Amino acid sequence: MSTKLNGSKFSPAGSRVPTELLPTAIRYEHARAVLFDQFGQHSKARECEKLKRYYERRSMDECI
């Protein structure tokens, strides 16, 4: 994978996704949250929802 996607181990969560891939990342995290909810893993679902909201804010800030 490219270093653009990998970032470094010190990169904060959610910052490794490039701007052009934010819409895909938002859909992906939403789908993961739904699946984790269905399997009863509610803590992982909340983490996915948190990342999704972070990506949505980034998308609004960076794409406008």
Tab-separated table of N, CA, C and O in Angstrom:
chain	number	residue	atom	x	y	z
A	1	MET	N	0.837	-1.189	0.000
A	1	MET	CA	0.000	0.000	0.000
A	1	MET	C	0.875	1.243	0.000
A	1	MET	O	2.013	1.215	0.421
A	2	SER	N	0.276	2.308	-0.407
A	2	SER	CA	1.034	3.550	-0.463
A	2	SER	C	1.193	4.145	0.931
A	2	SER	O	0.402	3.895	1.835
A	3	THR	N	2.222	4.963	1.091
A	3	THR	CA	2.423	5.612	2.384
A	3	THR	C	1.350	6.654	2.635
A	3	THR	O	1.102	7.029	3.771
A	4	LYS	N	0.696	7.118	1.574
A	4	LYS	CA	-0.387	8.090	1.736
A	4	LYS	C	-1.537	7.481	2.542
A	4	LYS	O	-2.131	8.125	3.389
A	5	LEU	N	-1.840	6.219	2.279
A	5	LEU	CA	-2.923	5.558	3.006
A	5	LEU	C	-2.464	5.019	4.351
A	5	LEU	O	-3.223	4.999	5.300
A	6	ASN	N	-1.238	4.550	4.422
A	6	ASN	CA	-0.758	3.950	5.658
A	6	ASN	C	-0.459	4.971	6.741
A	6	ASN	O	-0.655	4.695	7.912
A	7	GLY	N	0.027	6.136	6.379
A	7	GLY	CA	0.412	7.109	7.388
A	7	GLY	C	1.543	6.543	8.235
A	7	GLY	O	2.282	5.681	7.813
A	8	SER	N	1.657	7.033	9.445
A	8	SER	CA	2.637	6.468	10.368
A	8	SER	C	1.902	5.945	11.590
A	8	SER	O	0.724	6.209	11.776
A	9	LYS	N	2.617	5.228	12.414
A	9	LYS	CA	1.957	4.675	13.601
A	9	LYS	C	1.559	5.757	14.586
A	9	LYS	O	0.803	5.504	15.507
A	10	PHE	N	2.065	6.970	14.399
A	10	PHE	CA	1.719	8.074	15.288
A	10	PHE	C	0.566	8.921	14.755
A	10	PHE	O	0.166	9.878	15.391
A	11	SER	N	0.046	8.578	13.570
A	11	SER	CA	-1.074	9.323	12.998
A	11	SER	C	-2.320	9.124	13.858
A	11	SER	O	-2.623	8.007	14.271
A	12	PRO	N	-3.071	10.200	14.121
A	12	PRO	CA	-4.300	10.033	14.885
A	12	PRO	C	-5.344	9.246	14.097
A	12	PRO	O	-5.300	9.214	12.861
A	13	ALA	N	-6.246	8.620	14.814
A	13	ALA	CA	-7.291	7.828	14.168
A	13	ALA	C	-8.109	8.698	13.226
A	13	ALA	O	-8.487	9.810	13.558
A	14	GLY	N	-8.341	8.186	12.027
A	14	GLY	CA	-9.151	8.902	11.063
A	14	GLY	C	-8.392	9.850	10.169
A	14	GLY	O	-8.942	10.371	9.208
A	15	SER	N	-7.128	10.084	10.436
A	15	SER	CA	-6.378	11.046	9.633
A	15	SER	C	-5.669	10.405	8.450
A	15	SER	O	-5.104	11.101	7.623
A	16	ARG	N	-5.701	9.098	8.357
A	16	ARG	CA	-4.971	8.413	7.285
A	16	ARG	C	-5.762	8.367	5.980
A	16	ARG	O	-5.221	8.007	4.952
A	17	VAL	N	-7.033	8.702	6.012
A	17	VAL	CA	-7.859	8.641	4.816
A	17	VAL	C	-7.668	9.927	4.011
A	17	VAL	O	-7.895	11.020	4.525
A	18	PRO	N	-7.251	9.806	2.739
A	18	PRO	CA	-7.101	11.010	1.922
A	18	PRO	C	-8.461	11.635	1.620
A	18	PRO	O	-9.488	10.959	1.632
A	19	THR	N	-8.456	12.902	1.331
A	19	THR	CA	-9.695	13.650	1.114
A	19	THR	C	-10.560	13.025	0.027
A	19	THR	O	-11.775	12.933	0.173
A	20	GLU	N	-9.936	12.567	-1.050
A	20	GLU	CA	-10.729	12.030	-2.166
A	20	GLU	C	-11.417	10.708	-1.826
A	20	GLU	O	-12.348	10.297	-2.504
A	21	LEU	N	-10.993	10.046	-0.765
A	21	LEU	CA	-11.612	8.781	-0.364
A	21	LEU	C	-12.566	8.930	0.822
A	21	LEU	O	-13.092	7.935	1.311
A	22	LEU	N	-12.819	10.135	1.272
A	22	LEU	CA	-13.706	10.331	2.422
A	22	LEU	C	-15.120	9.800	2.190
A	22	LEU	O	-15.678	9.148	3.077
A	23	PRO	N	-15.771	10.056	1.030
A	23	PRO	CA	-17.120	9.498	0.848
A	23	PRO	C	-17.156	7.978	0.946
A	23	PRO	O	-18.079	7.406	1.548
A	24	THR	N	-16.144	7.313	0.424
A	24	THR	CA	-16.075	5.854	0.519
A	24	THR	C	-15.871	5.421	1.967
A	24	THR	O	-16.496	4.460	2.429
A	25	ALA	N	-15.030	6.124	2.686
A	25	ALA	CA	-14.763	5.788	4.089
A	25	ALA	C	-16.018	5.966	4.941
A	25	ALA	O	-16.276	5.174	5.848
A	26	ILE	N	-16.811	6.986	4.645
A	26	ILE	CA	-18.053	7.229	5.392
A	26	ILE	C	-19.016	6.066	5.181
A	26	ILE	O	-19.591	5.533	6.140
A	27	ARG	N	-19.196	5.647	3.927
A	27	ARG	CA	-20.091	4.513	3.640
A	27	ARG	C	-19.575	3.226	4.278
A	27	ARG	O	-20.347	2.435	4.819
A	28	TYR	N	-18.267	3.014	4.230
A	28	TYR	CA	-17.664	1.813	4.790
A	28	TYR	C	-17.863	1.739	6.307
A	28	TYR	O	-18.259	0.692	6.836
A	29	GLU	N	-17.623	2.834	7.001
A	29	GLU	CA	-17.779	2.829	8.457
A	29	GLU	C	-19.246	2.664	8.856
A	29	GLU	O	-19.555	2.032	9.859
A	30	HIS	N	-20.142	3.218	8.059
A	30	HIS	CA	-21.568	3.047	8.352
A	30	HIS	C	-21.956	1.566	8.207
A	30	HIS	O	-22.654	1.022	9.073
A	31	ALA	N	-21.492	0.927	7.143
A	31	ALA	CA	-21.797	-0.492	6.931
A	31	ALA	C	-21.202	-1.351	8.045
A	31	ALA	O	-21.857	-2.277	8.538
A	32	ARG	N	-19.988	-1.040	8.457
A	32	ARG	CA	-19.365	-1.782	9.560
A	32	ARG	C	-20.162	-1.624	10.847
A	32	ARG	O	-20.352	-2.588	11.593
A	33	ALA	N	-20.625	-0.412	11.121
A	33	ALA	CA	-21.395	-0.168	12.340
A	33	ALA	C	-22.678	-0.992	12.346
A	33	ALA	O	-23.056	-1.566	13.373
A	34	VAL	N	-23.346	-1.049	11.205
A	34	VAL	CA	-24.589	-1.836	11.108
A	34	VAL	C	-24.292	-3.314	11.360
A	34	VAL	O	-25.023	-3.977	12.118
A	35	LEU	N	-23.247	-3.827	10.749
A	35	LEU	CA	-22.910	-5.242	10.942
A	35	LEU	C	-22.517	-5.547	12.383
A	35	LEU	O	-22.949	-6.558	12.949
A	36	PHE	N	-21.704	-4.701	12.985
A	36	PHE	CA	-21.320	-4.933	14.385
A	36	PHE	C	-22.538	-4.890	15.299
A	36	PHE	O	-22.633	-5.659	16.252
A	37	ASP	N	-23.474	-3.991	15.008
A	37	ASP	CA	-24.708	-3.935	15.802
A	37	ASP	C	-25.492	-5.237	15.677
A	37	ASP	O	-26.020	-5.752	16.663
A	38	GLN	N	-25.588	-5.745	14.466
A	38	GLN	CA	-26.340	-6.986	14.247
A	38	GLN	C	-25.698	-8.180	14.946
A	38	GLN	O	-26.386	-9.097	15.369
A	39	PHE	N	-24.371	-8.164	15.058
A	39	PHE	CA	-23.673	-9.258	15.726
A	39	PHE	C	-23.527	-9.033	17.226
A	39	PHE	O	-22.894	-9.820	17.920
A	40	GLY	N	-24.102	-7.944	17.737
A	40	GLY	CA	-24.089	-7.694	19.173
A	40	GLY	C	-22.810	-7.085	19.707
A	40	GLY	O	-22.606	-7.045	20.915
A	41	GLN	N	-21.940	-6.606	18.835
A	41	GLN	CA	-20.688	-5.982	19.267
A	41	GLN	C	-20.881	-4.467	19.267
A	41	GLN	O	-20.388	-3.748	18.395
A	42	HIS	N	-21.600	-3.996	20.274
A	42	HIS	CA	-22.036	-2.598	20.308
A	42	HIS	C	-20.888	-1.611	20.527
A	42	HIS	O	-20.935	-0.491	20.022
A	43	SER	N	-19.855	-2.018	21.234
A	43	SER	CA	-18.732	-1.097	21.443
A	43	SER	C	-17.994	-0.832	20.127
A	43	SER	O	-17.615	0.303	19.840
A	44	LYS	N	-17.812	-1.867	19.315
A	44	LYS	CA	-17.175	-1.676	18.009
A	44	LYS	C	-18.070	-0.851	17.088
A	44	LYS	O	-17.579	-0.052	16.294
A	45	ALA	N	-19.381	-1.046	17.195
A	45	ALA	CA	-20.318	-0.259	16.373
A	45	ALA	C	-20.219	1.216	16.748
A	45	ALA	O	-20.245	2.084	15.862
A	46	ARG	N	-20.089	1.517	18.042
A	46	ARG	CA	-19.958	2.917	18.461
A	46	ARG	C	-18.657	3.524	17.952
A	46	ARG	O	-18.632	4.695	17.554
A	47	GLU	N	-17.593	2.734	17.936
A	47	GLU	CA	-16.319	3.232	17.402
A	47	GLU	C	-16.443	3.562	15.916
A	47	GLU	O	-15.918	4.574	15.456
A	48	CYS	N	-17.142	2.715	15.176
A	48	CYS	CA	-17.351	2.965	13.745
A	48	CYS	C	-18.195	4.217	13.527
A	48	CYS	O	-17.907	5.018	12.633
A	49	GLU	N	-19.221	4.393	14.333
A	49	GLU	CA	-20.053	5.594	14.213
A	49	GLU	C	-19.254	6.843	14.544
A	49	GLU	O	-19.411	7.885	13.901
A	50	LYS	N	-18.377	6.733	15.520
A	50	LYS	CA	-17.530	7.871	15.884
A	50	LYS	C	-16.596	8.248	14.732
A	50	LYS	O	-16.453	9.421	14.393
A	51	LEU	N	-15.983	7.244	14.114
A	51	LEU	CA	-15.117	7.498	12.966
A	51	LEU	C	-15.913	8.079	11.794
A	51	LEU	O	-15.446	8.977	11.104
A	52	LYS	N	-17.121	7.569	11.596
A	52	LYS	CA	-17.966	8.073	10.515
A	52	LYS	C	-18.275	9.553	10.716
A	52	LYS	O	-18.182	10.355	9.784
A	53	ARG	N	-18.623	9.928	11.938
A	53	ARG	CA	-18.896	11.346	12.218
A	53	ARG	C	-17.647	12.197	12.014
A	53	ARG	O	-17.725	13.307	11.485
A	54	TYR	N	-16.486	11.668	12.386
A	54	TYR	CA	-15.230	12.383	12.184
A	54	TYR	C	-14.976	12.604	10.690
A	54	TYR	O	-14.608	13.699	10.264
A	55	TYR	N	-15.191	11.554	9.892
A	55	TYR	CA	-15.004	11.676	8.449
A	55	TYR	C	-15.992	12.663	7.844
A	55	TYR	O	-15.644	13.415	6.929
A	56	GLU	N	-17.224	12.660	8.334
A	56	GLU	CA	-18.215	13.611	7.815
A	56	GLU	C	-17.807	15.050	8.113
A	56	GLU	O	-17.932	15.925	7.254
A	57	ARG	N	-17.300	15.293	9.324
A	57	ARG	CA	-16.823	16.649	9.649
A	57	ARG	C	-15.636	17.039	8.785
A	57	ARG	O	-15.565	18.164	8.286
A	58	ARG	N	-14.694	16.108	8.613
A	58	ARG	CA	-13.553	16.378	7.747
A	58	ARG	C	-13.996	16.677	6.333
A	58	ARG	O	-13.470	17.582	5.681
A	59	SER	N	-14.965	15.922	5.853
A	59	SER	CA	-15.460	16.131	4.503
A	59	SER	C	-16.066	17.523	4.355
A	59	SER	O	-15.821	18.206	3.361
A	60	MET	N	-16.830	17.937	5.330
A	60	MET	CA	-17.433	19.273	5.283
A	60	MET	C	-16.359	20.364	5.322
A	60	MET	O	-16.440	21.343	4.597
A	61	ASP	N	-15.366	20.166	6.165
A	61	ASP	CA	-14.300	21.178	6.305
A	61	ASP	C	-13.390	21.257	5.085
A	61	ASP	O	-13.032	22.328	4.642
A	62	GLU	N	-13.017	20.099	4.546
A	62	GLU	CA	-12.020	20.065	3.482
A	62	GLU	C	-12.595	20.228	2.086
A	62	GLU	O	-11.892	20.675	1.190
A	63	CYS	N	-13.840	19.852	1.908
A	63	CYS	CA	-14.413	19.875	0.561
A	63	CYS	C	-15.133	21.171	0.224
A	63	CYS	O	-15.553	21.376	-0.903
A	64	ILE	N	-15.302	22.038	1.191
A	64	ILE	CA	-16.010	23.300	0.929
A	64	ILE	C	-15.018	24.377	0.557
A	64	ILE	O	-13.944	24.461	0.962
